Tab-separated table of N, CA and C in Angstrom:
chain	number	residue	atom	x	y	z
A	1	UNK	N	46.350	-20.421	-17.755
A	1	UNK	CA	47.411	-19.667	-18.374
A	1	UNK	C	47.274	-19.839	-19.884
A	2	UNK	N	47.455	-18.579	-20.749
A	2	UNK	CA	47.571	-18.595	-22.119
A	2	UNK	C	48.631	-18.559	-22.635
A	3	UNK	N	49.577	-19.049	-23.643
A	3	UNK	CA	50.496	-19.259	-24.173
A	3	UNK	C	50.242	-18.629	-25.543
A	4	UNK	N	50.912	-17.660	-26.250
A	4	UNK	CA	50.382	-17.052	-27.486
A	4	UNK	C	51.179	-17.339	-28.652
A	5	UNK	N	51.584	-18.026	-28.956
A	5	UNK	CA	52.644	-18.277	-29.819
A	5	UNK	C	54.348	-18.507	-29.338
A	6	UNK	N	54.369	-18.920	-28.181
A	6	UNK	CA	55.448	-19.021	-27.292
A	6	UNK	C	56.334	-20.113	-27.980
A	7	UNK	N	57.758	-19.874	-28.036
A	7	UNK	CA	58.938	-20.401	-28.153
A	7	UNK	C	59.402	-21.467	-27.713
A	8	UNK	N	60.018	-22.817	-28.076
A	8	UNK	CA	60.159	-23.798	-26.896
A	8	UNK	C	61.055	-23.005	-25.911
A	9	UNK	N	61.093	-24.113	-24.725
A	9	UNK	CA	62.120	-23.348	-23.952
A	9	UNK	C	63.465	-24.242	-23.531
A	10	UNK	N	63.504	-24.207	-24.686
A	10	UNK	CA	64.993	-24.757	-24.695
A	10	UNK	C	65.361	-23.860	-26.269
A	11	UNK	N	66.184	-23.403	-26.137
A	11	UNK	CA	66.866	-22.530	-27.452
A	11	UNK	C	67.810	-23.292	-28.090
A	12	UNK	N	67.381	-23.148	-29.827
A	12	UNK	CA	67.677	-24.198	-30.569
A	12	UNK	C	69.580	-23.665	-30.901
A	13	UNK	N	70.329	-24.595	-31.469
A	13	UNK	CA	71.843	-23.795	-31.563
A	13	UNK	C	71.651	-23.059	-32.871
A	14	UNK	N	70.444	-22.745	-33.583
A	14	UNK	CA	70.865	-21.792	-34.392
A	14	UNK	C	71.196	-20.698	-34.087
A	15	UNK	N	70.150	-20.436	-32.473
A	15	UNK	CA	70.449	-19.212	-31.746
A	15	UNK	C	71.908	-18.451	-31.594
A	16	UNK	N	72.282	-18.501	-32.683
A	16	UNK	CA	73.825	-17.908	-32.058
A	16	UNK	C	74.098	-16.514	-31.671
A	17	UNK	N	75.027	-15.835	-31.411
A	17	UNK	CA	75.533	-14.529	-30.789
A	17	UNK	C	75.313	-13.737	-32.018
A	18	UNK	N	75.532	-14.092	-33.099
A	18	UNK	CA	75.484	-13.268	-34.383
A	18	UNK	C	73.984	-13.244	-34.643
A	19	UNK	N	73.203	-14.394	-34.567
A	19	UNK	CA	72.055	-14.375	-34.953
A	19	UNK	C	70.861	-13.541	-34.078
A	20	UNK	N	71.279	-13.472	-32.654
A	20	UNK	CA	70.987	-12.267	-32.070
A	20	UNK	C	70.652	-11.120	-31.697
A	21	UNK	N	72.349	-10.902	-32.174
A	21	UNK	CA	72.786	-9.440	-32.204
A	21	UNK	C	72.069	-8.988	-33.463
A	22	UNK	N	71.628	-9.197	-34.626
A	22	UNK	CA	70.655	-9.220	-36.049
A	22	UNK	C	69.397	-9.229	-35.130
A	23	UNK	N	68.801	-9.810	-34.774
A	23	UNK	CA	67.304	-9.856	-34.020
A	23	UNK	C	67.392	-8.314	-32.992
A	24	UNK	N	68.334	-8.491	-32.557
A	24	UNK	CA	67.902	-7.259	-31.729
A	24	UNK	C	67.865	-5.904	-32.130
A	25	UNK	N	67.917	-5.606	-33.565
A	25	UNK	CA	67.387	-4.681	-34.626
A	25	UNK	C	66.463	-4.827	-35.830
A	26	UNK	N	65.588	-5.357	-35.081
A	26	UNK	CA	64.384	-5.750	-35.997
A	26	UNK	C	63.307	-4.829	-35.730
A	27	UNK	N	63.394	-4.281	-34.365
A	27	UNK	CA	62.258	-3.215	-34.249
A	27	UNK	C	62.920	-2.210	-33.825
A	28	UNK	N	64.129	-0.986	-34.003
A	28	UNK	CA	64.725	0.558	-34.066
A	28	UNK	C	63.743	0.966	-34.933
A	29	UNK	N	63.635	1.270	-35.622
A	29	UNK	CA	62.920	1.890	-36.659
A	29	UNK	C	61.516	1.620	-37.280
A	30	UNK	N	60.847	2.688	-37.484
A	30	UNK	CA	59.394	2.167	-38.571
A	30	UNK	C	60.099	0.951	-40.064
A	31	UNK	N	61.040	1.195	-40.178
A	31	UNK	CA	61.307	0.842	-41.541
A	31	UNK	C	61.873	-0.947	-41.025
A	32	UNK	N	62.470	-0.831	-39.884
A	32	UNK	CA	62.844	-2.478	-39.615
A	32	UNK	C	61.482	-3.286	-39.079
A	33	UNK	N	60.728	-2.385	-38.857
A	33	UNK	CA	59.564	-3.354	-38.218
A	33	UNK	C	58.387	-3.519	-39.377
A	34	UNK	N	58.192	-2.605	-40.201
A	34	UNK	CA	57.805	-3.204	-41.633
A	34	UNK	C	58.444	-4.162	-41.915
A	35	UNK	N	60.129	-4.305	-42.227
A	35	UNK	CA	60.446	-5.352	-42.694
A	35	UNK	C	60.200	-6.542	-42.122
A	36	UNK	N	60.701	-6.667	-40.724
A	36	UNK	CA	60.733	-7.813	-39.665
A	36	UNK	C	58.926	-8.698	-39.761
A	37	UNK	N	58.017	-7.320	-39.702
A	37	UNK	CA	56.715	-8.502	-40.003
A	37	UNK	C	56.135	-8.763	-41.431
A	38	UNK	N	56.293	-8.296	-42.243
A	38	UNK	CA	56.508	-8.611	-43.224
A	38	UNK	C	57.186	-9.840	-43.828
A	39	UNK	N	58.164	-10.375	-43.370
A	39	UNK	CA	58.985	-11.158	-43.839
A	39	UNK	C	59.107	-12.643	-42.753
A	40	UNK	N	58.098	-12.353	-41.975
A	40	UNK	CA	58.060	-13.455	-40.852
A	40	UNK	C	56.610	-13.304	-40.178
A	41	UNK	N	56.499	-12.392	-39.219
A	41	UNK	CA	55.214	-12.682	-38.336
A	41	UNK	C	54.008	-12.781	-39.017
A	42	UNK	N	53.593	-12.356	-40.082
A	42	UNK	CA	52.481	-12.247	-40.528
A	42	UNK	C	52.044	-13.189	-41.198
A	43	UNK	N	51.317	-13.926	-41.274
A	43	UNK	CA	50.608	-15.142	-42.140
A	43	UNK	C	50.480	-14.181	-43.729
A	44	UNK	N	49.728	-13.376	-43.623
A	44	UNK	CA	49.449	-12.890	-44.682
A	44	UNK	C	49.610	-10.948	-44.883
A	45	UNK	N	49.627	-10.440	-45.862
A	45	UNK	CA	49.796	-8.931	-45.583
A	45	UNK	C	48.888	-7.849	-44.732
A	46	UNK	N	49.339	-7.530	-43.715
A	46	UNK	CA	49.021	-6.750	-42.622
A	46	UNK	C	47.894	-5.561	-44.085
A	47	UNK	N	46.693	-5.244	-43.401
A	47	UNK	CA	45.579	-4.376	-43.907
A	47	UNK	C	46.575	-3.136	-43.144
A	48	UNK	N	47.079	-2.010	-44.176
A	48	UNK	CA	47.178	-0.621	-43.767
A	48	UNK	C	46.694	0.013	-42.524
A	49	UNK	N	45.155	-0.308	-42.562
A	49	UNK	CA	45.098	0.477	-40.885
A	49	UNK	C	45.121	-0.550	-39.860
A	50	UNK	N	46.030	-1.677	-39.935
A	50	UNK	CA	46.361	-2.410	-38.700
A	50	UNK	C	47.838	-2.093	-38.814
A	51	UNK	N	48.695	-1.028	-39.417
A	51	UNK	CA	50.145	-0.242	-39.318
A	51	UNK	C	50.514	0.437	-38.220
A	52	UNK	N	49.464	1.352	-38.108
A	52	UNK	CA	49.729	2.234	-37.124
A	52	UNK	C	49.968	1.565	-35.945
A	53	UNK	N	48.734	0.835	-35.456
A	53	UNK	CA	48.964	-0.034	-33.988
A	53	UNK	C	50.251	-0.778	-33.716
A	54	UNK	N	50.415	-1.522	-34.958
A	54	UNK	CA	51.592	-2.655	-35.301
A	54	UNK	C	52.811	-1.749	-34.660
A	55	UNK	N	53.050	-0.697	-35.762
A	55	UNK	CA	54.317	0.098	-35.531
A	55	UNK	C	54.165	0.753	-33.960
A	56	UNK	N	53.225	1.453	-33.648
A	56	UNK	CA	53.275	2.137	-32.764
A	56	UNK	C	53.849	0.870	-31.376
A	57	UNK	N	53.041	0.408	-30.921
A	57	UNK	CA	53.337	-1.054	-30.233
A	57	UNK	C	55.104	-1.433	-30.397
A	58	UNK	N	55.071	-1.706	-31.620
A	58	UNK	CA	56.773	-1.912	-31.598
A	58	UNK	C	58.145	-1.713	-31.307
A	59	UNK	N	57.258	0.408	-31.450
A	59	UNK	CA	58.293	1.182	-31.254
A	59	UNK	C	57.958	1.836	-29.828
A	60	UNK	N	57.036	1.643	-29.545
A	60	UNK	CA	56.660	2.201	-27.936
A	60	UNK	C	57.608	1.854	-26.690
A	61	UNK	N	58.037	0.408	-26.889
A	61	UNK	CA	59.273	0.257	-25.303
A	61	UNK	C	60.375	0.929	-25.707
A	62	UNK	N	61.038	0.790	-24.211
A	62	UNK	CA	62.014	0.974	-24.481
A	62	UNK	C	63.511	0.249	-25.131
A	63	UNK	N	64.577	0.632	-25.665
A	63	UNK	CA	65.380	-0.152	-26.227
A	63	UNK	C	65.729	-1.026	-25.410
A	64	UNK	N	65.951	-1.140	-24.189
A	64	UNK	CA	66.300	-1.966	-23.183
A	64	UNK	C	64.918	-3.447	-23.327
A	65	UNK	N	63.930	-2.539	-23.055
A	65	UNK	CA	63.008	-3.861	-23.282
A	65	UNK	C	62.716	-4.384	-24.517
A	66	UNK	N	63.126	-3.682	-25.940
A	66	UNK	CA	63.005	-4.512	-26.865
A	66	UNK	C	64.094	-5.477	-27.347
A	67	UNK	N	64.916	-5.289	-26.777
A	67	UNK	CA	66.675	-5.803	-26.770
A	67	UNK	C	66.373	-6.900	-25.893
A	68	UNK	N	65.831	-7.333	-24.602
A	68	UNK	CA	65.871	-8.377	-23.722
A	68	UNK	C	65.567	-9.485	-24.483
A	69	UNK	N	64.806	-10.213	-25.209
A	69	UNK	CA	64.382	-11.373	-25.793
A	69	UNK	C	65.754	-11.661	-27.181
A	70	UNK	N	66.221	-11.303	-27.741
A	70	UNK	CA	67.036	-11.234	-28.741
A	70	UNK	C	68.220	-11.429	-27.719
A	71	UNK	N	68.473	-10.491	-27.176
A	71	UNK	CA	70.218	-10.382	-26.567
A	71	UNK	C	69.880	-11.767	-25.525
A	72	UNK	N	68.941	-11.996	-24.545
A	72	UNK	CA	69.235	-12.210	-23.095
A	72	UNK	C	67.952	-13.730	-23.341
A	73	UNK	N	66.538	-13.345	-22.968
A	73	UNK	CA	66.235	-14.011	-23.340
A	73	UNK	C	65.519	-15.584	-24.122
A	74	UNK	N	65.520	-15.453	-25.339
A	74	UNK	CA	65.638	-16.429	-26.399
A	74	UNK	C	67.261	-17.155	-26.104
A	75	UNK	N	68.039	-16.735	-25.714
A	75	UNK	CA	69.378	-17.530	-25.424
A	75	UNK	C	69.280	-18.621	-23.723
A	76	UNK	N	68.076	-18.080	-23.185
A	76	UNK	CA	68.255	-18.917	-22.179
A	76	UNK	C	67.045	-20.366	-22.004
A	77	UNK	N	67.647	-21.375	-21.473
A	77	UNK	CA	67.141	-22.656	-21.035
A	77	UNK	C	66.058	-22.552	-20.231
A	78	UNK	N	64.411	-22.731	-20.110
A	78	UNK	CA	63.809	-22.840	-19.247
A	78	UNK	C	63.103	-23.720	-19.227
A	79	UNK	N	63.408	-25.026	-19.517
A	79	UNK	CA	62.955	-26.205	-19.658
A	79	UNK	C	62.612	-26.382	-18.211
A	80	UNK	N	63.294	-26.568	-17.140
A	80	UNK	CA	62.900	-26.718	-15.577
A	80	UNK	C	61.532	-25.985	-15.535
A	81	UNK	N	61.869	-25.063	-15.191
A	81	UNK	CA	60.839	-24.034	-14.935
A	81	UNK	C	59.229	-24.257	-15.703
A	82	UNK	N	59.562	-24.309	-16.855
A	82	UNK	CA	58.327	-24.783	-17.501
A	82	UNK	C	57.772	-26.706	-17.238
A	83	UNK	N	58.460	-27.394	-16.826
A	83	UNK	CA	58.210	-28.386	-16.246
A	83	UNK	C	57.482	-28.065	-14.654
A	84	UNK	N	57.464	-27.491	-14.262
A	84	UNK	CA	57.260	-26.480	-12.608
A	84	UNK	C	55.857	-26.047	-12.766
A	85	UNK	N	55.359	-25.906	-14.303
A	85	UNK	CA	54.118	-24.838	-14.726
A	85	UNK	C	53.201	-25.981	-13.810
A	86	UNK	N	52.252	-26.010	-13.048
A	86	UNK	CA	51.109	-27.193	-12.732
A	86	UNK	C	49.816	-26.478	-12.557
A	87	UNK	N	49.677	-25.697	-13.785
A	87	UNK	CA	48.326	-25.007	-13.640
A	87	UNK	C	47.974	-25.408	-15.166
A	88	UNK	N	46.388	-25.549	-15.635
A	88	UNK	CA	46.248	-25.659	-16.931
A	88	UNK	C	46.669	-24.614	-17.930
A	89	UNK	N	47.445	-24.940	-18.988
A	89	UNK	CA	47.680	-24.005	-20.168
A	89	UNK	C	47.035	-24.467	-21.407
A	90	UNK	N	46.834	-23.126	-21.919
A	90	UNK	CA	46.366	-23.229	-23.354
A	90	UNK	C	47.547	-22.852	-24.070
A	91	UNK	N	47.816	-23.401	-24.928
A	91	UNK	CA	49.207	-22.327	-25.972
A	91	UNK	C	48.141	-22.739	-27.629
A	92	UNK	N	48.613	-21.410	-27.656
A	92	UNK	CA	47.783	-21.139	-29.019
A	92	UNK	C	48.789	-20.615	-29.995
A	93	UNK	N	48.719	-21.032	-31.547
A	93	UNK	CA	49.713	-21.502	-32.715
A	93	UNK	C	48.984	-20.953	-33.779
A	94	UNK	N	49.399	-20.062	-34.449
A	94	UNK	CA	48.657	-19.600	-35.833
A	94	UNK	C	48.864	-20.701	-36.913
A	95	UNK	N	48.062	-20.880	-37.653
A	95	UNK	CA	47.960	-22.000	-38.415
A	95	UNK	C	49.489	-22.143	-39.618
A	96	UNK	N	49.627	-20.282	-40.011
A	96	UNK	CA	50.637	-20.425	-40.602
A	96	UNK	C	51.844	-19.934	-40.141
A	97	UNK	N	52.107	-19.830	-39.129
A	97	UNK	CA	53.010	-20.173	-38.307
A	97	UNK	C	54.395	-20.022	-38.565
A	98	UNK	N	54.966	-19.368	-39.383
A	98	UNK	CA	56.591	-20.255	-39.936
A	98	UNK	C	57.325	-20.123	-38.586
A	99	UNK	N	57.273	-18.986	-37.128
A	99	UNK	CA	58.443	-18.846	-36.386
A	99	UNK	C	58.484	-20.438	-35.689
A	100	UNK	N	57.135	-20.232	-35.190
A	100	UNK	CA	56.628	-21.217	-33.768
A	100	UNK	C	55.531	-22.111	-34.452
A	101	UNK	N	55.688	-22.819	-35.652
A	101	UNK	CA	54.772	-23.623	-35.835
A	101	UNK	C	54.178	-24.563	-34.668
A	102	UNK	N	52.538	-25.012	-35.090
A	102	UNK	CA	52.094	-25.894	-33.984
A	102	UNK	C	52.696	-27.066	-33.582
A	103	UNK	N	53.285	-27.662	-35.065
A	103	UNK	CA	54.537	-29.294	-34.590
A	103	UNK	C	55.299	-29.167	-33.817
A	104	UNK	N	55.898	-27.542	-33.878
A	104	UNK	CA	57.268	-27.693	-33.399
A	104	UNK	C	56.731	-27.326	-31.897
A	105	UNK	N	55.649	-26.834	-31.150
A	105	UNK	CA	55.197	-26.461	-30.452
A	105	UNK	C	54.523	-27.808	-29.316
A	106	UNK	N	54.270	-28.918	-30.296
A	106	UNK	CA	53.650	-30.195	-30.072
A	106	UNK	C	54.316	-31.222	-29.450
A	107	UNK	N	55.693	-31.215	-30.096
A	107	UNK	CA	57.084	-31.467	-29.953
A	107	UNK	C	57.926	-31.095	-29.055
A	108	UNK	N	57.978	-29.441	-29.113
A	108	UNK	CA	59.363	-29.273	-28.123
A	108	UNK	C	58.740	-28.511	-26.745
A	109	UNK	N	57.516	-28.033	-26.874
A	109	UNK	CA	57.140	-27.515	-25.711
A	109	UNK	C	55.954	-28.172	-24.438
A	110	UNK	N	55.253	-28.883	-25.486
A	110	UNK	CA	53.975	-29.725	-24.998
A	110	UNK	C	54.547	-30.937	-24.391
A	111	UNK	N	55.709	-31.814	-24.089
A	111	UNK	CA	55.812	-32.635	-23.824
A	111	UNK	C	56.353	-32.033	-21.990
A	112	UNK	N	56.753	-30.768	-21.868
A	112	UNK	CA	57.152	-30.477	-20.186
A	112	UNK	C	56.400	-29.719	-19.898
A	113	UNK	N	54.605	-29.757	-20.999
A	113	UNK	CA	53.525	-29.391	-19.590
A	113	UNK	C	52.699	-30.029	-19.347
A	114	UNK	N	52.552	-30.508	-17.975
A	114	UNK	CA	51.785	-31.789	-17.846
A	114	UNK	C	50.363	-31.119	-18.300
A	115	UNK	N	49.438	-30.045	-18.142
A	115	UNK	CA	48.246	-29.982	-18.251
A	115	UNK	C	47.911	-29.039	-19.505
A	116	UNK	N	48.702	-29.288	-20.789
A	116	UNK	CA	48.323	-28.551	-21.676
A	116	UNK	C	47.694	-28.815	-22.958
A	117	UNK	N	47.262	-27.759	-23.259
A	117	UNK	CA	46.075	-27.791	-24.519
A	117	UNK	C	46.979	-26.974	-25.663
A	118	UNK	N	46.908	-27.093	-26.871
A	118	UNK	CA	47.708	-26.780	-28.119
A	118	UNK	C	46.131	-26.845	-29.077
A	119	UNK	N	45.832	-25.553	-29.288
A	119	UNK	CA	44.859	-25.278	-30.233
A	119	UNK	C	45.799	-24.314	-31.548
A	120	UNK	N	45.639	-24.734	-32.587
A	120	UNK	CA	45.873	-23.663	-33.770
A	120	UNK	C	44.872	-23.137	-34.244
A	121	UNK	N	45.012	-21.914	-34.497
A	121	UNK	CA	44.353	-20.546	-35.375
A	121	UNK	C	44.377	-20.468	-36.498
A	122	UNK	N	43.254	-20.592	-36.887
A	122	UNK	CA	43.511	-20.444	-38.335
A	122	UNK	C	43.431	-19.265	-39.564
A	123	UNK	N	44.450	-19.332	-40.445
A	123	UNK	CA	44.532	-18.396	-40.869
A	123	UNK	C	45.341	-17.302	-40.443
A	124	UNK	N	46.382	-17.577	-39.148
A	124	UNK	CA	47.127	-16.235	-38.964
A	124	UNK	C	48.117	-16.906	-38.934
A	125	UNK	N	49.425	-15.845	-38.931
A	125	UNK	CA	50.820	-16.049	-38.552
A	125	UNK	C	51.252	-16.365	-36.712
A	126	UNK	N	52.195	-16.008	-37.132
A	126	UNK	CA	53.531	-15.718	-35.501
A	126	UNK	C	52.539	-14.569	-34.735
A	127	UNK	N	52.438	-13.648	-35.685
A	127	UNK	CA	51.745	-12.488	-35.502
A	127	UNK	C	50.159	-12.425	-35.157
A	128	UNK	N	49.647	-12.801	-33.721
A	128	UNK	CA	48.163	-12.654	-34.282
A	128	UNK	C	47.417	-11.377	-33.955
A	129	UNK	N	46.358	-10.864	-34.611
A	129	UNK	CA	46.272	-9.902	-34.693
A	129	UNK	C	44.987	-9.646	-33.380
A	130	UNK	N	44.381	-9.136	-32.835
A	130	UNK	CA	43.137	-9.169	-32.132
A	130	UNK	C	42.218	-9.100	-33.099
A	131	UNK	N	41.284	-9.875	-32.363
A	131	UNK	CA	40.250	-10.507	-33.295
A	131	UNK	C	40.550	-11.698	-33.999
A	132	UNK	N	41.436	-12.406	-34.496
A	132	UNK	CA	41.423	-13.095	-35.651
A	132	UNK	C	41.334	-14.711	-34.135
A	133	UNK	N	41.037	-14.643	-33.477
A	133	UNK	CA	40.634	-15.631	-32.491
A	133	UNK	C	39.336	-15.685	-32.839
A	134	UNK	N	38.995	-17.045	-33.767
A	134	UNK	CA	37.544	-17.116	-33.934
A	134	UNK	C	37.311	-18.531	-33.895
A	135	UNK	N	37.770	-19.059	-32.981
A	135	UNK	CA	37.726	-19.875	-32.422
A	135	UNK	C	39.110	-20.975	-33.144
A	136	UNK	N	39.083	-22.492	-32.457
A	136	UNK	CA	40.104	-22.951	-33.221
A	136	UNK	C	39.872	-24.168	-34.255
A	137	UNK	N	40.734	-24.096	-35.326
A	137	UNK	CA	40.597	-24.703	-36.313
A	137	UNK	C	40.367	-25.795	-36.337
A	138	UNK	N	39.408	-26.817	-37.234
A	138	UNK	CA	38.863	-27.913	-37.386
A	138	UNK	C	40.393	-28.679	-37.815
A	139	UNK	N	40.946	-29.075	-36.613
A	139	UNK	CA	42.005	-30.041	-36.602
A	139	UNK	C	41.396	-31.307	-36.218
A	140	UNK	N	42.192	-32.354	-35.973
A	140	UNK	CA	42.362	-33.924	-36.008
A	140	UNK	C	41.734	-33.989	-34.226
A	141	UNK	N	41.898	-32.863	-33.423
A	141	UNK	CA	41.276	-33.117	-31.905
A	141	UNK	C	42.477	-34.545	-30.818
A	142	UNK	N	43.226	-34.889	-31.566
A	142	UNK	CA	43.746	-35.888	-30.889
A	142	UNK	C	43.943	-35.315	-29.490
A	143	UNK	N	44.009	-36.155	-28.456
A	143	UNK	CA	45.240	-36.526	-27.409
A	143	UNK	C	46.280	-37.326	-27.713
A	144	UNK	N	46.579	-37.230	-26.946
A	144	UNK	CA	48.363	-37.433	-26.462
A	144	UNK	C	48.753	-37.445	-25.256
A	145	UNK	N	49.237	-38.284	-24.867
A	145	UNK	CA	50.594	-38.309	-23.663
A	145	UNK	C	51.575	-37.364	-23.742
A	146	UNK	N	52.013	-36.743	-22.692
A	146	UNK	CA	52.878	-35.866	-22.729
A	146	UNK	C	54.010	-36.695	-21.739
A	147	UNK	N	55.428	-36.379	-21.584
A	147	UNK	CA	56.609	-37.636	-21.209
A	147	UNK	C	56.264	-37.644	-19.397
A	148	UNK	N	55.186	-37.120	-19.097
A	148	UNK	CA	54.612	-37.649	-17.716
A	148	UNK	C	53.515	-38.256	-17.675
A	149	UNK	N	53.539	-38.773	-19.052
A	149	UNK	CA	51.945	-39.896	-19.013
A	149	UNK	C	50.879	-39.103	-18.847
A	150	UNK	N	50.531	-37.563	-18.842
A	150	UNK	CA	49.430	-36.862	-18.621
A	150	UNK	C	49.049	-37.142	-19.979
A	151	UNK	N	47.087	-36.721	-19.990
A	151	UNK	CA	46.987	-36.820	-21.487
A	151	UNK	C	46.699	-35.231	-21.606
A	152	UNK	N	46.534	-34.782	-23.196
A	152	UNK	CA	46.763	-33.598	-22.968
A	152	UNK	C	46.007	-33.615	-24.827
A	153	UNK	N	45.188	-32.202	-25.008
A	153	UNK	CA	44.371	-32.555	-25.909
A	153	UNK	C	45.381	-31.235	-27.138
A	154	UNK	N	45.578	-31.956	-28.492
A	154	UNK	CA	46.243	-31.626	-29.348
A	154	UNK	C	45.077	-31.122	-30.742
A	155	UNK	N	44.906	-29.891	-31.016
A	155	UNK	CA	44.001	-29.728	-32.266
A	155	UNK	C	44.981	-29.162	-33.139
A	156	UNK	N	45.216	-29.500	-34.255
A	156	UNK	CA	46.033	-29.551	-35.083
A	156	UNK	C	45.824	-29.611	-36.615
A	157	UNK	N	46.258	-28.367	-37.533
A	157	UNK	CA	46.136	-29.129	-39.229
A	157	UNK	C	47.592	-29.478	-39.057
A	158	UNK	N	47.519	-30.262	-40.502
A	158	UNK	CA	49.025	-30.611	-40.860
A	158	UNK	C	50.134	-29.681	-40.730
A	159	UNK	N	51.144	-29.715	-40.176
A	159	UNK	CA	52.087	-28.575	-40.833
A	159	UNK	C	53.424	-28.832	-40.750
A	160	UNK	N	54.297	-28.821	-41.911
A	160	UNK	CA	55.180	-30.069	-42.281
A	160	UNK	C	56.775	-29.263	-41.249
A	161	UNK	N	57.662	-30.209	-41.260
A	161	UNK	CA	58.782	-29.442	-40.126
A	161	UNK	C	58.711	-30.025	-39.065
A	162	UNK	N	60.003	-29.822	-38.308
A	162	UNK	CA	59.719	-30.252	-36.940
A	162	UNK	C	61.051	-28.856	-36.033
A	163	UNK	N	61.360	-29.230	-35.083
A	163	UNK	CA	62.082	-28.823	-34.646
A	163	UNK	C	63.370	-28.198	-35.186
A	164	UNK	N	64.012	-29.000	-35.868
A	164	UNK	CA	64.951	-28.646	-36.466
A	164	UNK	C	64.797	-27.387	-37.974
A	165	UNK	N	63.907	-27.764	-38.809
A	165	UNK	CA	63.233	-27.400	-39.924
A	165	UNK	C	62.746	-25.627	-39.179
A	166	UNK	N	62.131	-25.449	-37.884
A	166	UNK	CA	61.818	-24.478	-37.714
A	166	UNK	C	62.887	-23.668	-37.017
A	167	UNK	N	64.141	-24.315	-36.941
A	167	UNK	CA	65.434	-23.353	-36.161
A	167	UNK	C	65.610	-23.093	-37.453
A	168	UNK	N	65.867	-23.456	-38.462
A	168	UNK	CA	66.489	-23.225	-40.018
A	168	UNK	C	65.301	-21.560	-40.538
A	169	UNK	N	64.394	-22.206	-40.021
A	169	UNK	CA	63.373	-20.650	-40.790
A	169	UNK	C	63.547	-19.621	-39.824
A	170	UNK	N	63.548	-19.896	-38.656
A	170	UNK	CA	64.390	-18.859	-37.830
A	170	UNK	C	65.424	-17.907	-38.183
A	171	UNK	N	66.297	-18.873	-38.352
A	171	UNK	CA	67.804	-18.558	-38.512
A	171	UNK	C	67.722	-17.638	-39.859
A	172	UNK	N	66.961	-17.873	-41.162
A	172	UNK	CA	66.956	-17.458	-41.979
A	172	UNK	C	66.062	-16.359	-42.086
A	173	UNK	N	65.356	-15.771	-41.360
A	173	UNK	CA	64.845	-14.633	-40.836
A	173	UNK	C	65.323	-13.697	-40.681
A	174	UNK	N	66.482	-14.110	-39.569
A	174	UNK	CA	67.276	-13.254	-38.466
A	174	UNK	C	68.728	-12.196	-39.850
């Protein structure tokens, strides 16, 4: 299983009803989804002819399915469930990261899967683009214990924050 920049699953209390209801108009329009990656998913400024795809993609579901993660969700607990995962995962972390940095990923999600791997990308955001998988970044390679004593292999650059630090850049997004 691949993990692409995935969320812990436990939702932090910045998540609030207000903060939400703001997320779940981030992609109506060409003009909110310029803003929305622009101002968050992207490590760096999206090249013009990677627009079209971007936007098109964004605006292609329907409101119902772009509304589910914002309204429904990012508000719910799946800490169980992801403790349940017993197949190997990869979760993969763009190096610059601000939604889902790799710490906070190292931290709040890697410790309830017993068989997982945490590689960062380097050079992209929240947002990764196809292609920019070129393999993963000359991190530290550690293991680690995860809170079932599995070991579980961590490649990692520095990247300062933890849990809390990344509900705050969230929140200030939204």
């Amino acid at each position: 299983m691949v993990l692409v920049a995935p969320a812990p699953p436990r939702p932090p209390a910045t998540v609030t009803e207000e903060y939400r209801r703001g997320l779940s108009h981030a992609y109506d329009s060409p003009e909110t989804v310029r803003h929305a990656v622009e101002h968050v998913p992207a490590a760096t400024p999206l090249p013009e002819k990677e627009w079209g795809a971007v936007l098109h993609d964004s605006l292609a579901a329907g409101d119902a399915a772009r509304q589910e993660w914002p309204l429904r969700g990012i508000a719910q607990d799946i800490t169980a469930a992801v403790r349940g995962i017993d197949v190997p995962v990869t979760v993969l972390a763009g190096e610059k990261d601000l939604v889902e940095p790799s710490r906070v990923l190292r931290e709040c999600l890697l410790p309830h899967l017993p068989h997982a791997t945490l590689t960062t990308v380097p050079r992209v955001g929240h947002l990764q683009l196809p292609g920019a998988h070129h393999g993963p970044s000359r991190g530290s390679g550690r293991r680690r214990r995860n809170d079932k004593g599995r070991r579980h292999q961590v490649t990692e650059r520095a990247i300062s924050g933890g849990c809390g630090q990344t509900q705050t850049l969230r929140s200030a997004a939204g």
